[in-house]
CSV table of C-alpha atoms and ligand atoms in Angstrom, one decimal:
chain,number,residue,atom,x,y,z
A,69,MET,CA,109.6,108.6,93.0
A,70,SER,CA,109.3,106.2,90.1
A,71,ASP,CA,106.8,107.0,87.3
A,72,GLN,CA,105.7,103.4,87.1
A,73,VAL,CA,102.4,102.6,88.7
A,74,ILE,CA,101.3,99.0,89.4
A,75,ILE,CA,97.7,98.5,88.6
A,76,THR,CA,96.3,95.5,90.5
A,77,VAL,CA,93.0,94.0,89.4
A,78,ALA,CA,90.9,92.2,92.1
A,79,THR,CA,88.6,90.2,89.8
A,80,THR,CA,86.3,88.3,92.0
A,81,GLY,CA,86.6,88.6,95.8
A,82,ALA,CA,84.6,86.4,98.2
A,83,TRP,CA,81.2,88.1,98.1
A,84,PRO,CA,79.7,89.6,95.0
A,85,GLY,CA,77.6,87.3,92.9
A,86,LYS,CA,76.1,87.4,89.4
A,87,LYS,CA,73.0,89.0,90.9
A,88,ASP,CA,75.2,92.0,92.0
A,89,ASN,CA,76.9,92.2,88.6
A,90,PRO,CA,76.5,89.6,85.9
A,91,ALA,CA,80.0,90.3,84.6
A,92,ILE,CA,81.8,88.9,87.7
A,93,PRO,CA,84.0,86.0,86.8
A,94,LEU,CA,83.5,83.0,89.1
A,95,THR,CA,84.8,79.8,87.5
A,96,PRO,CA,88.5,79.2,86.7
A,97,GLY,CA,87.8,79.6,83.0
A,98,GLU,CA,85.9,82.9,83.5
A,99,ILE,CA,88.5,84.3,85.8
A,100,ALA,CA,91.4,83.4,83.5
A,101,ALA,CA,89.6,85.0,80.5
A,102,ASP,CA,88.9,88.1,82.6
A,103,VAL,CA,92.5,88.4,83.8
A,104,TYR,CA,93.8,88.1,80.3
A,105,GLU,CA,91.6,91.1,79.2
A,106,CYS,CA,92.8,93.0,82.2
A,107,TRP,CA,96.5,92.3,81.4
A,108,GLN,CA,95.8,93.6,77.9
A,109,ALA,CA,94.3,96.7,79.4
A,110,GLY,CA,97.3,97.4,81.6
A,111,ALA,CA,97.1,95.4,84.8
A,112,ALA,CA,100.4,94.1,86.1
A,113,VAL,CA,99.0,92.1,89.1
A,114,ALA,CA,95.9,90.0,89.5
A,115,HIS,CA,94.6,89.4,93.0
A,116,LEU,CA,92.6,86.2,92.9
A,117,HIS,CA,89.8,84.6,94.9
A,118,MET,CA,88.2,81.3,94.1
A,119,ARG,CA,84.5,80.2,94.2
A,120,ASP,CA,83.1,76.7,94.6
A,121,ASP,CA,80.6,75.3,92.2
A,122,GLN,CA,77.8,77.0,94.0
A,123,GLY,CA,79.5,80.4,93.7
A,124,GLN,CA,80.6,80.6,97.4
A,125,GLY,CA,84.1,81.7,98.4
A,126,THR,CA,86.4,78.8,98.8
A,127,MET,CA,90.1,78.2,99.6
A,128,ASP,CA,90.1,75.0,97.5
A,129,LYS,CA,93.6,74.7,96.3
A,130,GLU,CA,92.5,72.7,93.2
A,131,LYS,CA,90.5,75.7,92.0
A,132,PHE,CA,93.6,77.9,92.5
A,133,ARG,CA,95.7,75.4,90.6
A,134,GLU,CA,93.4,75.2,87.6
A,135,THR,CA,93.0,79.0,87.4
A,136,VAL,CA,96.7,79.7,87.8
A,137,GLY,CA,97.5,77.2,85.0
A,138,LEU,CA,94.9,78.7,82.7
A,139,ILE,CA,96.2,82.3,83.3
A,140,GLN,CA,99.9,81.3,82.9
A,141,GLU,CA,99.1,79.8,79.5
A,142,LYS,CA,98.0,83.2,78.2
A,143,CYS,CA,100.1,86.0,79.9
A,144,ASP,CA,102.8,86.9,82.3
A,145,ILE,CA,100.7,88.9,84.8
A,146,VAL,CA,101.9,88.7,88.5
A,147,LEU,CA,99.6,86.5,90.5
A,148,ASN,CA,98.6,87.5,94.0
A,149,LEU,CA,96.5,84.8,95.7
A,150,THR,CA,94.2,85.5,98.6
A,151,THR,CA,94.6,83.8,101.9
A,152,SER,CA,91.2,85.0,103.1
A,153,GLY,CA,88.7,83.7,100.6
A,154,ASP,CA,86.4,81.9,103.1
A,155,LEU,CA,85.8,83.1,106.7
A,156,LYS,CA,85.2,79.5,107.8
A,157,ALA,CA,88.4,78.0,106.4
A,158,THR,CA,91.0,76.5,108.7
A,159,ASP,CA,94.5,78.0,109.1
A,160,GLU,CA,95.9,75.1,107.1
A,161,THR,CA,93.5,75.5,104.2
A,162,ARG,CA,94.3,79.2,104.0
A,163,MET,CA,97.9,78.4,103.4
A,164,ALA,CA,97.8,75.1,101.5
A,165,HIS,CA,97.8,76.7,98.0
A,166,LEU,CA,100.8,78.8,98.9
A,167,ILE,CA,102.9,75.7,99.7
A,168,GLU,CA,101.7,73.8,96.6
A,169,LEU,CA,101.6,76.6,94.0
A,170,LYS,CA,104.3,79.0,95.4
A,171,PRO,CA,102.7,82.1,93.9
A,172,GLU,CA,104.7,85.3,93.5
A,173,MET,CA,102.5,87.1,96.0
A,174,ALA,CA,99.7,86.5,98.5
A,175,SER,CA,97.6,88.6,100.8
A,176,TYR,CA,98.6,88.9,104.5
A,177,ASP,CA,95.7,90.5,106.5
A,178,CYS,CA,97.5,92.0,109.4
A,179,GLY,CA,95.0,91.7,112.2
A,180,SER,CA,91.4,90.7,113.0
A,181,MET,CA,88.3,92.8,112.7
A,182,ASN,CA,84.5,92.7,112.6
A,183,TRP,CA,83.4,92.0,109.1
A,184,GLY,CA,80.3,93.6,107.6
A,185,HIS,CA,78.7,94.1,111.0
A,186,ASN,CA,77.7,90.4,111.0
A,187,ASP,CA,80.8,88.3,111.2
A,188,VAL,CA,84.4,88.2,112.4
A,189,PHE,CA,87.5,88.2,110.1
A,190,TYR,CA,89.9,86.2,112.2
A,191,ASN,CA,93.6,86.6,111.7
A,192,ALA,CA,94.9,85.5,115.1
A,193,PRO,CA,98.5,86.1,116.2
A,194,GLN,CA,99.3,82.4,115.8
A,195,PHE,CA,98.0,82.3,112.3
A,196,LEU,CA,99.9,85.5,111.3
A,197,GLU,CA,103.1,84.0,112.6
A,198,LYS,CA,102.6,80.8,110.7
A,199,LEU,CA,101.5,82.5,107.6
A,200,GLY,CA,104.6,84.8,107.5
A,201,GLN,CA,106.8,81.8,107.9
A,202,VAL,CA,105.1,79.8,105.2
A,203,MET,CA,105.4,82.8,102.8
A,204,GLN,CA,109.1,83.1,103.5
A,205,ALA,CA,109.8,79.4,103.2
A,206,ASN,CA,108.0,79.4,99.8
A,207,GLY,CA,109.3,82.7,98.4
A,208,VAL,CA,105.9,84.3,98.4
A,209,LYS,CA,105.9,88.1,98.8
A,210,PRO,CA,103.2,89.2,101.3
A,211,GLU,CA,100.9,92.0,100.4
A,212,VAL,CA,100.2,93.3,103.8
A,213,GLU,CA,96.5,94.3,103.8
A,214,ILE,CA,95.6,97.2,106.1
A,215,PHE,CA,92.0,97.8,107.0
A,216,ASP,CA,92.7,99.9,110.2
A,217,GLY,CA,95.6,101.9,111.7
A,218,GLY,CA,96.4,99.3,114.3
A,219,MET,CA,97.2,96.7,111.6
A,220,ILE,CA,100.2,98.8,110.6
A,221,TYR,CA,101.6,98.5,114.1
A,222,ASN,CA,101.0,94.8,113.9
A,223,SER,CA,103.1,94.7,110.8
A,224,PHE,CA,106.0,96.5,112.6
A,225,TYR,CA,105.8,93.8,115.3
A,226,TYR,CA,106.0,91.0,112.8
A,227,GLN,CA,108.8,92.7,111.0
A,228,LYS,CA,110.8,93.0,114.2
A,229,LYS,CA,110.1,89.4,115.0
A,230,GLY,CA,111.4,88.3,111.6
A,231,VAL,CA,108.0,86.9,110.5
A,232,LEU,CA,107.8,89.6,107.8
A,233,LYS,CA,110.9,90.9,106.0
A,234,ALA,CA,111.5,94.4,104.9
A,235,PRO,CA,110.9,96.1,102.5
A,236,LEU,CA,107.2,95.5,103.1
A,237,HIS,CA,104.5,96.0,100.5
A,238,TYR,CA,101.2,97.4,101.9
A,239,GLN,CA,97.7,97.4,100.4
A,240,PHE,CA,95.4,100.0,102.1
A,241,VAL,CA,91.9,98.6,101.9
A,242,LEU,CA,89.5,101.5,102.7
A,243,GLY,CA,85.8,101.4,103.0
A,244,ALA,CA,85.2,97.9,104.2
A,245,PRO,CA,82.4,97.9,106.8
A,246,GLY,CA,84.2,97.4,110.1
A,247,GLY,CA,87.4,99.1,108.9
A,248,LEU,CA,88.5,102.6,108.1
A,249,GLU,CA,86.3,104.6,105.8
A,250,ALA,CA,87.5,105.4,102.3
A,251,THR,CA,88.5,109.0,102.7
A,252,VAL,CA,91.6,110.8,101.5
A,253,ARG,CA,92.4,111.9,105.1
A,254,ASN,CA,92.5,108.3,106.2
A,255,LEU,CA,94.7,107.4,103.3
A,256,VAL,CA,97.1,110.2,104.1
A,257,PHE,CA,97.2,109.1,107.7
A,258,LEU,CA,97.9,105.5,106.9
A,259,GLN,CA,100.6,106.4,104.4
A,260,SER,CA,102.3,108.7,106.9
A,261,LEU,CA,102.8,105.7,109.2
A,262,ILE,CA,104.8,103.4,107.0
A,263,PRO,CA,108.5,103.4,106.5
A,264,GLU,CA,110.1,105.2,103.5
A,265,GLU,CA,111.4,101.9,102.1
A,266,ALA,CA,108.0,100.3,101.9
A,267,THR,CA,105.9,100.2,98.7
A,268,TRP,CA,102.2,100.6,98.9
A,269,SER,CA,98.9,100.5,97.0
A,270,ALA,CA,95.4,101.6,97.9
A,271,LEU,CA,91.8,100.9,97.1
A,272,GLY,CA,88.5,102.5,98.0
A,273,ILE,CA,85.3,100.5,98.2
A,274,GLY,CA,82.1,102.3,97.1
A,275,LYS,CA,81.9,106.0,96.7
A,276,GLY,CA,85.5,106.5,97.9
A,277,HIS,CA,86.8,104.5,95.0
A,278,LEU,CA,87.9,107.3,92.7
A,279,PRO,CA,89.0,109.8,95.4
A,280,ILE,CA,91.3,107.1,96.8
A,281,LEU,CA,92.6,106.2,93.4
A,282,TYR,CA,93.5,109.8,92.5
A,283,ALA,CA,95.0,110.4,96.0
A,284,ALA,CA,97.1,107.3,95.9
A,285,LEU,CA,98.5,108.4,92.6
A,286,ALA,CA,99.2,111.9,93.8
A,287,LEU,CA,101.0,110.5,96.9
A,288,GLY,CA,103.2,108.2,94.8
A,289,GLY,CA,101.4,104.9,95.5
A,290,HIS,CA,100.1,102.1,93.4
A,291,ILE,CA,96.4,101.3,92.8
A,292,ARG,CA,93.9,98.5,92.8
A,293,VAL,CA,90.6,98.3,91.0
A,294,GLY,CA,88.1,95.6,90.2
A,295,LEU,CA,84.8,93.9,91.0
A,296,GLU,CA,86.0,92.5,94.3
A,297,ASP,CA,85.9,96.1,95.6
A,298,ASN,CA,83.3,97.8,93.4
A,299,VAL,CA,80.5,96.3,91.2
A,300,PHE,CA,79.5,99.9,90.0
A,301,TYR,CA,81.6,101.7,87.5
A,302,SER,CA,80.0,105.0,88.4
A,303,LYS,CA,76.9,106.1,90.4
A,304,GLY,CA,74.1,103.7,89.5
A,305,VAL,CA,76.0,102.2,86.5
A,306,LEU,CA,77.3,98.6,86.8
A,307,ALA,CA,80.8,97.9,85.5
A,308,LYS,CA,80.8,96.1,82.1
A,309,ASN,CA,83.7,94.0,83.3
A,310,ASN,CA,87.0,94.2,85.2
A,311,ALA,CA,88.9,95.4,82.1
A,312,GLU,CA,86.7,98.6,82.1
A,313,PHE,CA,88.1,99.5,85.5
A,314,VAL,CA,91.7,98.7,84.5
A,315,ALA,CA,91.4,100.7,81.3
A,316,ARG,CA,90.1,103.8,83.2
A,317,ALA,CA,92.9,103.4,85.8
A,318,ALA,CA,95.5,103.2,83.0
A,319,ARG,CA,94.1,106.3,81.4
A,320,ILE,CA,94.2,108.3,84.6
A,321,VAL,CA,97.8,107.1,85.3
A,322,ARG,CA,98.9,108.4,81.9
A,323,GLU,CA,97.0,111.7,82.4
A,324,MET,CA,99.1,112.1,85.6
A,325,ASN,CA,102.3,111.7,83.6
A,326,LYS,CA,103.0,108.3,84.9
A,327,VAL,CA,103.0,104.9,83.2
A,328,PRO,CA,101.2,101.6,84.0
A,329,ALA,CA,104.0,99.2,85.0
A,330,LYS,CA,104.4,96.0,83.0
A,331,PRO,CA,104.4,92.8,85.0
A,332,ASP,CA,108.2,92.5,84.9
A,333,GLU,CA,108.5,96.1,86.0
A,334,ALA,CA,106.1,95.3,88.9
A,335,ARG,CA,108.3,92.3,89.8
A,336,ALA,CA,111.3,94.6,90.0
A,337,LEU,CA,109.5,97.3,92.0
A,338,LEU,CA,108.2,94.8,94.5
A,339,GLY,CA,111.4,92.7,94.6
A,340,LEU,CA,109.6,89.5,93.8
A,341,LYS,CA,111.4,86.2,93.8
A,342,THR,CA,111.9,84.3,90.4
A,343,LYS,CA,110.4,80.9,89.8
A,344,GLY,CA,113.8,79.3,90.5
A,345,GLU,CA,114.1,81.1,93.8
A,346,ARG,CA,110.6,80.0,94.9
A,347,GLN,CA,111.3,76.2,94.5
B,561,ZN,ZN1,90.8,89.8,98.2
């Protein structure tokens, strides 16, 4: 078990607005400045969503391009772009930024589910096949997002089919309404299902945030924090910014005799492709 822990920051997500937490970064400039602070605080990976000029989730590849450019001027953090930033986006729009920008990582949501008891999060089999192929063709490492146990078995199916290539990297997303609750028992269950060679990370939305963070570290996993998942830092207290979450995570990692991985260490742990290999 390596003592390096990858801290991913999920800065923005598709839903929270300034009314939920005024600190949430929405524009390319705000997101880039926020990511830079998080990198200084110990984040190795930034998971990015874009918003349109009205603040709604968008898969507009020009917003991704602008934001990625601004971040890369300032630091070497690993970029992990969402493929699920707008429930109404077409399959093509969800993949266009991967083909153009060839990011090191992107999310791969390994199944469909009801979303927030009022919508459907579609990840149809045809889309997942195409998405896996597009990622392979462009050298993008999938972060296989798991909201429910069945999604792990989907990932085995796509691995067998060659759509996903081992070793897989999983992100256990716990506490999303419609998916598994953010409990330590659920995390232990999910982690027990994946192969030894896989790497994994976890996050808890809401009151499960810290229990999942501590449990993931205890089980040898990596962790994700940020305003996408939690607008509150503690009960009734809004987070000042994303860097506050990252700084706390880095502190806890060190208290547990581990070290926050640097971006290049995260690249090695996850087997990411170099820029040359992604062309
Ligand atoms: Zn996301």
